[in-house]
GROMACS .gro file of N, CA and C in nm:
model
  435
    1ARG      N    1  -0.192   4.423  26.134
    1ARG     CA    2  -0.049   4.410  26.104
    1ARG      C    3  -0.025   4.414  25.955
    2GLU      N    4   0.089   4.465  25.918
    2GLU     CA    5   0.124   4.478  25.776
    2GLU      C    6   0.145   4.340  25.712
    3GLU      N    7   0.095   4.325  25.589
    3GLU     CA    8   0.115   4.201  25.513
    3GLU      C    9   0.245   4.210  25.436
    4ARG      N   10   0.339   4.120  25.469
    4ARG     CA   11   0.465   4.110  25.396
    4ARG      C   12   0.512   3.966  25.403
    5PRO      N   13   0.578   3.916  25.299
    5PRO     CA   14   0.624   3.778  25.303
    5PRO      C   15   0.754   3.761  25.382
    6GLU      N   16   0.753   3.810  25.505
    6GLU     CA   17   0.872   3.805  25.590
    6GLU      C   18   0.831   3.763  25.731
    7GLU      N   19   0.926   3.705  25.803
    7GLU     CA   20   0.901   3.665  25.942
    7GLU      C   21   0.858   3.786  26.024
    8GLY      N   22   0.757   3.765  26.110
    8GLY     CA   23   0.708   3.870  26.197
    8GLY      C   24   0.595   3.953  26.137
    9PHE      N   25   0.562   3.927  26.012
    9PHE     CA   26   0.454   4.001  25.946
    9PHE      C   27   0.338   3.906  25.913
   10THR      N   28   0.221   3.965  25.884
   10THR     CA   29   0.107   3.885  25.842
   10THR      C   30   0.133   3.831  25.702
   11ALA      N   31   0.105   3.705  25.682
   11ALA     CA   32   0.124   3.643  25.550
   11ALA      C   33   0.026   3.705  25.451
   12PRO      N   34   0.074   3.748  25.334
   12PRO     CA   35  -0.019   3.801  25.233
   12PRO      C   36  -0.125   3.696  25.199
   13ASP      N   37  -0.251   3.736  25.206
   13ASP     CA   38  -0.360   3.642  25.179
   13ASP      C   39  -0.367   3.612  25.030
   14PHE      N   40  -0.414   3.493  24.998
   14PHE     CA   41  -0.436   3.456  24.858
   14PHE      C   42  -0.546   3.350  24.851
   15THR      N   43  -0.605   3.341  24.736
   15THR     CA   44  -0.704   3.237  24.707
   15THR      C   45  -0.662   3.170  24.577
   16LEU      N   46  -0.646   3.037  24.581
   16LEU     CA   47  -0.607   2.960  24.462
   16LEU      C   48  -0.693   2.836  24.451
   17ARG      N   49  -0.698   2.782  24.331
   17ARG     CA   50  -0.767   2.656  24.306
   17ARG      C   51  -0.668   2.540  24.324
   18THR      N   52  -0.722   2.428  24.369
   18THR     CA   53  -0.640   2.307  24.384
   18THR      C   54  -0.649   2.225  24.255
   19LEU      N   55  -0.563   2.125  24.247
   19LEU     CA   56  -0.565   2.035  24.131
   19LEU      C   57  -0.702   1.972  24.111
   20ASP      N   58  -0.772   1.945  24.222
   20ASP     CA   59  -0.905   1.882  24.211
   20ASP      C   60  -1.018   1.984  24.207
   21GLY      N   61  -0.985   2.112  24.182
   21GLY     CA   62  -1.089   2.212  24.155
   21GLY      C   63  -1.146   2.285  24.274
   22LYS      N   64  -1.098   2.256  24.395
   22LYS     CA   65  -1.148   2.327  24.513
   22LYS      C   66  -1.080   2.464  24.522
   23THR      N   67  -1.144   2.556  24.593
   23THR     CA   68  -1.087   2.688  24.616
   23THR      C   69  -1.035   2.693  24.758
   24VAL      N   70  -0.912   2.740  24.774
   24VAL     CA   71  -0.850   2.748  24.906
   24VAL      C   72  -0.804   2.892  24.929
   25GLU      N   73  -0.843   2.945  25.047
   25GLU     CA   74  -0.798   3.079  25.085
   25GLU      C   75  -0.706   3.065  25.206
   26LEU      N   76  -0.591   3.127  25.201
   26LEU     CA   77  -0.495   3.117  25.311
   26LEU      C   78  -0.558   3.160  25.443
   27ALA      N   79  -0.631   3.271  25.445
   27ALA     CA   80  -0.687   3.326  25.569
   27ALA      C   81  -0.789   3.233  25.636
   28GLN      N   82  -0.850   3.144  25.560
   28GLN     CA   83  -0.948   3.051  25.616
   28GLN      C   84  -0.876   2.928  25.670
   29ASN      N   85  -0.811   2.945  25.786
   29ASN     CA   86  -0.721   2.840  25.835
   29ASN      C   87  -0.780   2.751  25.944
   30ASP      N   88  -0.905   2.770  25.981
   30ASP     CA   89  -0.970   2.688  26.085
   30ASP      C   90  -0.889   2.684  26.214
   31GLY      N   91  -0.817   2.793  26.244
   31GLY     CA   92  -0.740   2.799  26.367
   31GLY      C   93  -0.615   2.712  26.369
   32LYS      N   94  -0.570   2.670  26.251
   32LYS     CA   95  -0.452   2.584  26.242
   32LYS      C   96  -0.334   2.661  26.183
   33PRO      N   97  -0.211   2.621  26.221
   33PRO     CA   98  -0.095   2.677  26.153
   33PRO      C   99  -0.089   2.621  26.010
   34THR      N  100  -0.013   2.689  25.924
   34THR     CA  101  -0.008   2.652  25.782
   34THR      C  102   0.136   2.646  25.733
   35LEU      N  103   0.164   2.545  25.654
   35LEU     CA  104   0.290   2.535  25.581
   35LEU      C  105   0.258   2.570  25.436
   36ILE      N  106   0.322   2.674  25.384
   36ILE     CA  107   0.306   2.712  25.243
   36ILE      C  108   0.439   2.681  25.175
   37ASN      N  109   0.434   2.598  25.072
   37ASN     CA  110   0.556   2.561  25.001
   37ASN      C  111   0.540   2.597  24.853
   38PHE      N  112   0.634   2.676  24.801
   38PHE     CA  113   0.635   2.712  24.659
   38PHE      C  114   0.731   2.619  24.588
   39TRP      N  115   0.686   2.558  24.478
   39TRP     CA  116   0.766   2.458  24.409
   39TRP      C  117   0.728   2.449  24.261
   40ALA      N  118   0.809   2.375  24.186
   40ALA     CA  119   0.780   2.343  24.046
   40ALA      C  120   0.833   2.203  24.017
   41SER      N  121   0.774   2.135  23.919
   41SER     CA  122   0.811   1.995  23.892
   41SER      C  123   0.948   1.981  23.827
   42TRP      N  124   1.004   2.087  23.773
   42TRP     CA  125   1.136   2.081  23.710
   42TRP      C  126   1.249   2.113  23.808
   43CYS      N  127   1.216   2.137  23.935
   43CYS     CA  128   1.312   2.183  24.036
   43CYS      C  129   1.367   2.065  24.118
   44PRO      N  130   1.495   2.025  24.097
   44PRO     CA  131   1.549   1.912  24.173
   44PRO      C  132   1.544   1.928  24.325
   45PRO      N  133   1.579   2.044  24.384
   45PRO     CA  134   1.567   2.054  24.530
   45PRO      C  135   1.422   2.043  24.579
   46CYS      N  136   1.327   2.087  24.497
   46CYS     CA  137   1.185   2.071  24.533
   46CYS      C  138   1.152   1.923  24.543
   47LYS      N  139   1.196   1.847  24.442
   47LYS     CA  140   1.167   1.703  24.440
   47LYS      C  141   1.236   1.631  24.556
   48GLU      N  142   1.348   1.685  24.598
   48GLU     CA  143   1.423   1.625  24.709
   48GLU      C  144   1.343   1.632  24.840
   49GLU      N  145   1.275   1.744  24.864
   49GLU     CA  146   1.203   1.759  24.991
   49GLU      C  147   1.059   1.709  24.987
   50MET      N  148   1.004   1.687  24.869
   50MET     CA  149   0.863   1.647  24.857
   50MET      C  150   0.828   1.520  24.935
   51PRO      N  151   0.909   1.413  24.931
   51PRO     CA  152   0.873   1.295  25.011
   51PRO      C  153   0.867   1.325  25.161
   52HIS      N  154   0.954   1.414  25.210
   52HIS     CA  155   0.951   1.452  25.352
   52HIS      C  156   0.822   1.527  25.384
   53ILE      N  157   0.782   1.615  25.291
   53ILE     CA  158   0.659   1.691  25.311
   53ILE      C  159   0.538   1.597  25.310
   54GLN      N  160   0.540   1.499  25.219
   54GLN     CA  161   0.430   1.401  25.215
   54GLN      C  162   0.418   1.327  25.348
   55LYS      N  163   0.531   1.282  25.402
   55LYS     CA  164   0.529   1.210  25.532
   55LYS      C  165   0.477   1.302  25.643
   56ALA      N  166   0.521   1.428  25.642
   56ALA     CA  167   0.474   1.522  25.744
   56ALA      C  168   0.324   1.546  25.728
   57TYR      N  169   0.277   1.553  25.603
   57TYR     CA  170   0.134   1.572  25.577
   57TYR      C  171   0.054   1.453  25.633
   58GLU      N  172   0.105   1.332  25.610
   58GLU     CA  173   0.035   1.213  25.660
   58GLU      C  174   0.030   1.211  25.812
   59LYS      N  175   0.137   1.258  25.875
   59LYS     CA  176   0.145   1.254  26.021
   59LYS      C  177   0.075   1.372  26.089
   60TYR      N  178   0.085   1.493  26.029
   60TYR     CA  179   0.038   1.614  26.095
   60TYR      C  180  -0.077   1.685  26.022
   61GLY      N  181  -0.123   1.629  25.913
   61GLY     CA  182  -0.223   1.696  25.829
   61GLY      C  183  -0.354   1.729  25.898
   62ASP      N  184  -0.382   1.664  26.010
   62ASP     CA  185  -0.505   1.696  26.085
   62ASP      C  186  -0.485   1.819  26.174
   63ARG      N  187  -0.358   1.857  26.200
   63ARG     CA  188  -0.328   1.969  26.290
   63ARG      C  189  -0.260   2.087  26.222
   64VAL      N  190  -0.205   2.062  26.103
   64VAL     CA  191  -0.135   2.165  26.026
   64VAL      C  192  -0.188   2.163  25.884
   65ARG      N  193  -0.218   2.281  25.830
   65ARG     CA  194  -0.259   2.290  25.688
   65ARG      C  195  -0.135   2.289  25.600
   66PHE      N  196  -0.141   2.212  25.495
   66PHE     CA  197  -0.032   2.206  25.397
   66PHE      C  198  -0.084   2.264  25.266
   67LEU      N  199  -0.021   2.372  25.220
   67LEU     CA  200  -0.058   2.434  25.093
   67LEU      C  201   0.064   2.431  25.003
   68MET      N  202   0.065   2.336  24.911
   68MET     CA  203   0.177   2.317  24.820
   68MET      C  204   0.148   2.395  24.693
   69VAL      N  205   0.203   2.516  24.684
   69VAL     CA  206   0.172   2.607  24.574
   69VAL      C  207   0.265   2.580  24.457
   70ASN      N  208   0.209   2.521  24.353
   70ASN     CA  209   0.284   2.498  24.230
   70ASN      C  210   0.290   2.628  24.151
   71LEU      N  211   0.410   2.667  24.112
   71LEU     CA  212   0.427   2.788  24.030
   71LEU      C  213   0.389   2.753  23.887
   72THR      N  214   0.261   2.730  23.867
   72THR     CA  215   0.206   2.677  23.743
   72THR      C  216   0.239   2.765  23.623
   73ALA      N  217   0.247   2.897  23.643
   73ALA     CA  218   0.280   2.988  23.533
   73ALA      C  219   0.421   2.961  23.480
   74LEU      N  220   0.506   2.899  23.563
   74LEU     CA  221   0.644   2.869  23.524
   74LEU      C  222   0.669   2.720  23.505
   75ASP      N  223   0.567   2.640  23.516
   75ASP     CA  224   0.580   2.495  23.511
   75ASP      C  225   0.498   2.440  23.394
   76ASP      N  226   0.520   2.315  23.362
   76ASP     CA  227   0.439   2.245  23.263
   76ASP      C  228   0.335   2.166  23.341
   77ARG      N  229   0.210   2.205  23.327
   77ARG     CA  230   0.106   2.145  23.412
   77ARG      C  231   0.094   1.994  23.393
   78GLU      N  232   0.102   1.946  23.270
   78GLU     CA  233   0.093   1.800  23.247
   78GLU      C  234   0.207   1.727  23.316
   79ASN      N  235   0.329   1.778  23.302
   79ASN     CA  236   0.444   1.715  23.370
   79ASN      C  237   0.425   1.716  23.521
   80MET      N  238   0.376   1.829  23.573
   80MET     CA  239   0.354   1.842  23.717
   80MET      C  240   0.249   1.741  23.764
   81GLU      N  241   0.140   1.730  23.692
   81GLU     CA  242   0.035   1.636  23.733
   81GLU      C  243   0.084   1.491  23.727
   82ARG      N  244   0.161   1.460  23.623
   82ARG     CA  245   0.218   1.325  23.610
   82ARG      C  246   0.310   1.296  23.728
   83TYR      N  247   0.393   1.392  23.763
   83TYR     CA  248   0.486   1.377  23.875
   83TYR      C  249   0.410   1.351  24.007
   84ILE      N  250   0.308   1.430  24.033
   84ILE     CA  251   0.228   1.414  24.156
   84ILE      C  252   0.165   1.274  24.161
   85ARG      N  253   0.107   1.230  24.047
   85ARG     CA  254   0.045   1.097  24.042
   85ARG      C  255   0.149   0.986  24.061
   86ARG      N  256   0.261   0.997  23.988
   86ARG     CA  257   0.365   0.894  23.992
   86ARG      C  258   0.420   0.876  24.134
   87GLU      N  259   0.436   0.985  24.206
   87GLU     CA  260   0.492   0.979  24.342
   87GLU      C  261   0.386   0.955  24.449
   88ASN      N  262   0.258   0.949  24.408
   88ASN     CA  263   0.147   0.925  24.501
   88ASN      C  264   0.139   1.029  24.613
   89PHE      N  265   0.165   1.155  24.577
   89PHE     CA  266   0.152   1.262  24.676
   89PHE      C  267   0.005   1.295  24.694
   90THR      N  268  -0.035   1.311  24.820
   90THR     CA  269  -0.177   1.335  24.850
   90THR      C  270  -0.202   1.472  24.914
   91PHE      N  271  -0.095   1.548  24.941
   91PHE     CA  272  -0.114   1.681  24.998
   91PHE      C  273  -0.182   1.771  24.895
   92PRO      N  274  -0.250   1.878  24.941
   92PRO     CA  275  -0.320   1.968  24.848
   92PRO      C  276  -0.220   2.046  24.761
   93VAL      N  277  -0.238   2.037  24.630
   93VAL     CA  278  -0.156   2.113  24.536
   93VAL      C  279  -0.239   2.229  24.485
   94LEU      N  280  -0.190   2.352  24.510
   94LEU     CA  281  -0.258   2.473  24.466
   94LEU      C  282  -0.190   2.524  24.339
   95LEU      N  283  -0.269   2.580  24.249
   95LEU     CA  284  -0.219   2.622  24.119
   95LEU      C  285  -0.207   2.774  24.110
   96ASP      N  286  -0.084   2.822  24.102
   96ASP     CA  287  -0.059   2.966  24.082
   96ASP      C  288  -0.044   2.987  23.931
   97GLU      N  289  -0.157   2.987  23.863
   97GLU     CA  290  -0.156   2.989  23.716
   97GLU      C  291  -0.116   3.124  23.657
   98THR      N  292  -0.134   3.232  23.731
   98THR     CA  293  -0.096   3.364  23.679
   98THR      C  294   0.043   3.407  23.727
   99GLY      N  295   0.093   3.339  23.829
   99GLY     CA  296   0.221   3.377  23.887
   99GLY      C  297   0.210   3.488  23.990
  100GLU      N  298   0.090   3.534  24.014
  100GLU     CA  299   0.068   3.648  24.103
  100GLU      C  300   0.107   3.617  24.248
  101VAL      N  301   0.072   3.498  24.297
  101VAL     CA  302   0.102   3.465  24.437
  101VAL      C  303   0.253   3.449  24.454
  102GLY      N  304   0.318   3.385  24.360
  102GLY     CA  305   0.464   3.373  24.365
  102GLY      C  306   0.532   3.508  24.369
  103LYS      N  307   0.478   3.603  24.292
  103LYS     CA  308   0.534   3.739  24.292
  103LYS      C  309   0.514   3.806  24.428
  104ARG      N  310   0.394   3.792  24.484
  104ARG     CA  311   0.365   3.855  24.614
  104ARG      C  312   0.455   3.801  24.725
  105TYR      N  313   0.497   3.675  24.709
  105TYR     CA  314   0.583   3.612  24.809
  105TYR      C  315   0.731   3.616  24.771
  106ASN      N  316   0.764   3.692  24.667
  106ASN     CA  317   0.904   3.709  24.626
  106ASN      C  318   0.978   3.576  24.607
  107THR      N  319   0.915   3.483  24.536
  107THR     CA  320   0.977   3.353  24.517
  107THR      C  321   1.077   3.358  24.401
  108PHE      N  322   1.193   3.412  24.432
  108PHE     CA  323   1.300   3.422  24.332
  108PHE      C  324   1.375   3.291  24.320
  109SER      N  325   1.377   3.213  24.427
  109SER     CA  326   1.437   3.081  24.420
  109SER      C  327   1.342   2.984  24.489
  110ILE      N  328   1.341   2.860  24.441
  110ILE     CA  329   1.254   2.758  24.498
  110ILE      C  330   1.337   2.634  24.528
  111PRO      N  331   1.292   2.550  24.620
  111PRO     CA  332   1.169   2.566  24.696
  111PRO      C  333   1.182   2.678  24.800
  112GLN      N  334   1.068   2.731  24.834
  112GLN     CA  335   1.060   2.833  24.938
  112GLN      C  336   0.940   2.798  25.025
  113THR      N  337   0.961   2.796  25.155
  113THR     CA  338   0.856   2.753  25.247
  113THR      C  339   0.832   2.860  25.353
  114TYR      N  340   0.706   2.882  25.382
  114TYR     CA  341   0.665   2.976  25.487
  114TYR      C  342   0.586   2.897  25.591
  115ILE      N  343   0.619   2.919  25.717
  115ILE     CA  344   0.542   2.861  25.826
  115ILE      C  345   0.461   2.976  25.886
  116VAL      N  346   0.330   2.960  25.885
  116VAL     CA  347   0.238   3.065  25.928
  116VAL      C  348   0.162   3.013  26.051
  117ASN      N  349   0.163   3.092  26.159
  117ASN     CA  350   0.091   3.046  26.279
  117ASN      C  351  -0.060   3.062  26.260
  118GLU      N  352  -0.136   3.017  26.360
  118GLU     CA  353  -0.283   3.020  26.348
  118GLU      C  354  -0.339   3.161  26.340
  119LYS      N  355  -0.259   3.262  26.379
  119LYS     CA  356  -0.304   3.402  26.369
  119LYS      C  357  -0.271   3.463  26.233
  120GLY      N  358  -0.207   3.385  26.146
  120GLY     CA  359  -0.175   3.434  26.012
  120GLY      C  360  -0.041   3.503  26.001
  121GLU      N  361   0.042   3.492  26.106
  121GLU     CA  362   0.173   3.557  26.106
  121GLU      C  363   0.281   3.458  26.061
  122ILE      N  364   0.373   3.508  25.980
  122ILE     CA  365   0.483   3.423  25.935
  122ILE      C  366   0.583   3.410  26.049
  123VAL      N  367   0.606   3.287  26.092
  123VAL     CA  368   0.699   3.262  26.202
  123VAL      C  369   0.832   3.206  26.151
  124ARG      N  370   0.833   3.159  26.027
  124ARG     CA  371   0.956   3.104  25.971
  124ARG      C  372   0.950   3.110  25.820
  125LYS      N  373   1.064   3.144  25.759
  125LYS     CA  374   1.077   3.143  25.613
  125LYS      C  375   1.201   3.060  25.582
  126ILE      N  376   1.185   2.959  25.497
  126ILE     CA  377   1.295   2.871  25.462
  126ILE      C  378   1.315   2.878  25.311
  127VAL      N  379   1.435   2.917  25.270
  127VAL     CA  380   1.469   2.920  25.128
  127VAL      C  381   1.559   2.800  25.102
  128GLY      N  382   1.520   2.715  25.006
  128GLY     CA  383   1.594   2.593  24.979
  128GLY      C  384   1.521   2.473  25.036
  129ALA      N  385   1.570   2.355  25.001
  129ALA     CA  386   1.505   2.231  25.043
  129ALA      C  387   1.522   2.209  25.193
  130MET      N  388   1.415   2.164  25.255
  130MET     CA  389   1.419   2.129  25.397
  130MET      C  390   1.462   1.984  25.410
  131SER      N  391   1.542   1.955  25.512
  131SER     CA  392   1.577   1.816  25.540
  131SER      C  393   1.460   1.752  25.616
  132LYS      N  394   1.461   1.621  25.620
  132LYS     CA  395   1.359   1.548  25.693
  132LYS      C  396   1.359   1.591  25.840
  133ASP      N  397   1.479   1.601  25.900
  133ASP     CA  398   1.490   1.638  26.041
  133ASP      C  399   1.443   1.782  26.065
  134GLN      N  400   1.478   1.872  25.976
  134GLN     CA  401   1.438   2.012  25.988
  134GLN      C  402   1.285   2.023  25.985
  135LEU      N  403   1.223   1.954  25.891
  135LEU     CA  404   1.077   1.957  25.878
  135LEU      C  405   1.010   1.894  26.000
  136GLU      N  406   1.065   1.784  26.048
  136GLU     CA  407   1.009   1.718  26.167
  136GLU      C  408   1.015   1.812  26.288
  137GLU      N  409   1.125   1.883  26.303
  137GLU     CA  410   1.141   1.977  26.415
  137GLU      C  411   1.038   2.091  26.404
  138ILE      N  412   1.018   2.142  26.285
  138ILE     CA  413   0.918   2.248  26.263
  138ILE      C  414   0.778   2.197  26.300
  139MET      N  415   0.746   2.075  26.258
  139MET     CA  416   0.614   2.018  26.288
  139MET      C  417   0.596   2.000  26.440
  140ARG      N  418   0.702   1.954  26.507
  140ARG     CA  419   0.695   1.937  26.653
  140ARG      C  420   0.672   2.071  26.721
  141GLN      N  421   0.740   2.176  26.675
  141GLN     CA  422   0.722   2.309  26.733
  141GLN      C  423   0.580   2.359  26.711
  142LEU      N  424   0.525   2.333  26.594
  142LEU     CA  425   0.389   2.381  26.563
  142LEU      C  426   0.283   2.309  26.641
  143THR      N  427   0.302   2.179  26.661
  143THR     CA  428   0.196   2.096  26.720
  143THR      C  429   0.222   2.061  26.867
  144GLY      N  430   0.344   2.085  26.914
  144GLY     CA  431   0.376   2.046  27.051
  144GLY      C  432   0.389   1.896  27.068
  145LYS      N  433   0.405   1.823  26.953
  145LYS     CA  434   0.416   1.675  26.961
  145LYS      C  435   0.530   1.625  26.875
   0.00000   0.00000   0.00000
């Protein structure tokens, strides 16, 4: 299937490093669906949805992969790291230091979230902040719980 950052297409594969130095590849999903969220620490709507994503990660992180892609090329890394520590977020933060992944996913506005099924197909694209209820409904659909 063609790779395009749109619903019904295969999610463009990428490999990025996490804040703690691990390498993560989208395609290596262990048979789990994936939530990909593009964000930056200076983005108020991103900050609005982050606590909801953290709660979803705590509840569903064993059944759904969470890839929180920081648009590092457009962000201040020190501010971003301080923000993550201050808020006690534990989800994996991936660093898009060149901006290449953001470009491939056409992230013209953030936050932007992609829900990718276990086969690597994009089943949902959300532009803008997700509400707590919206995110919970997506998680229930993905996990059947």
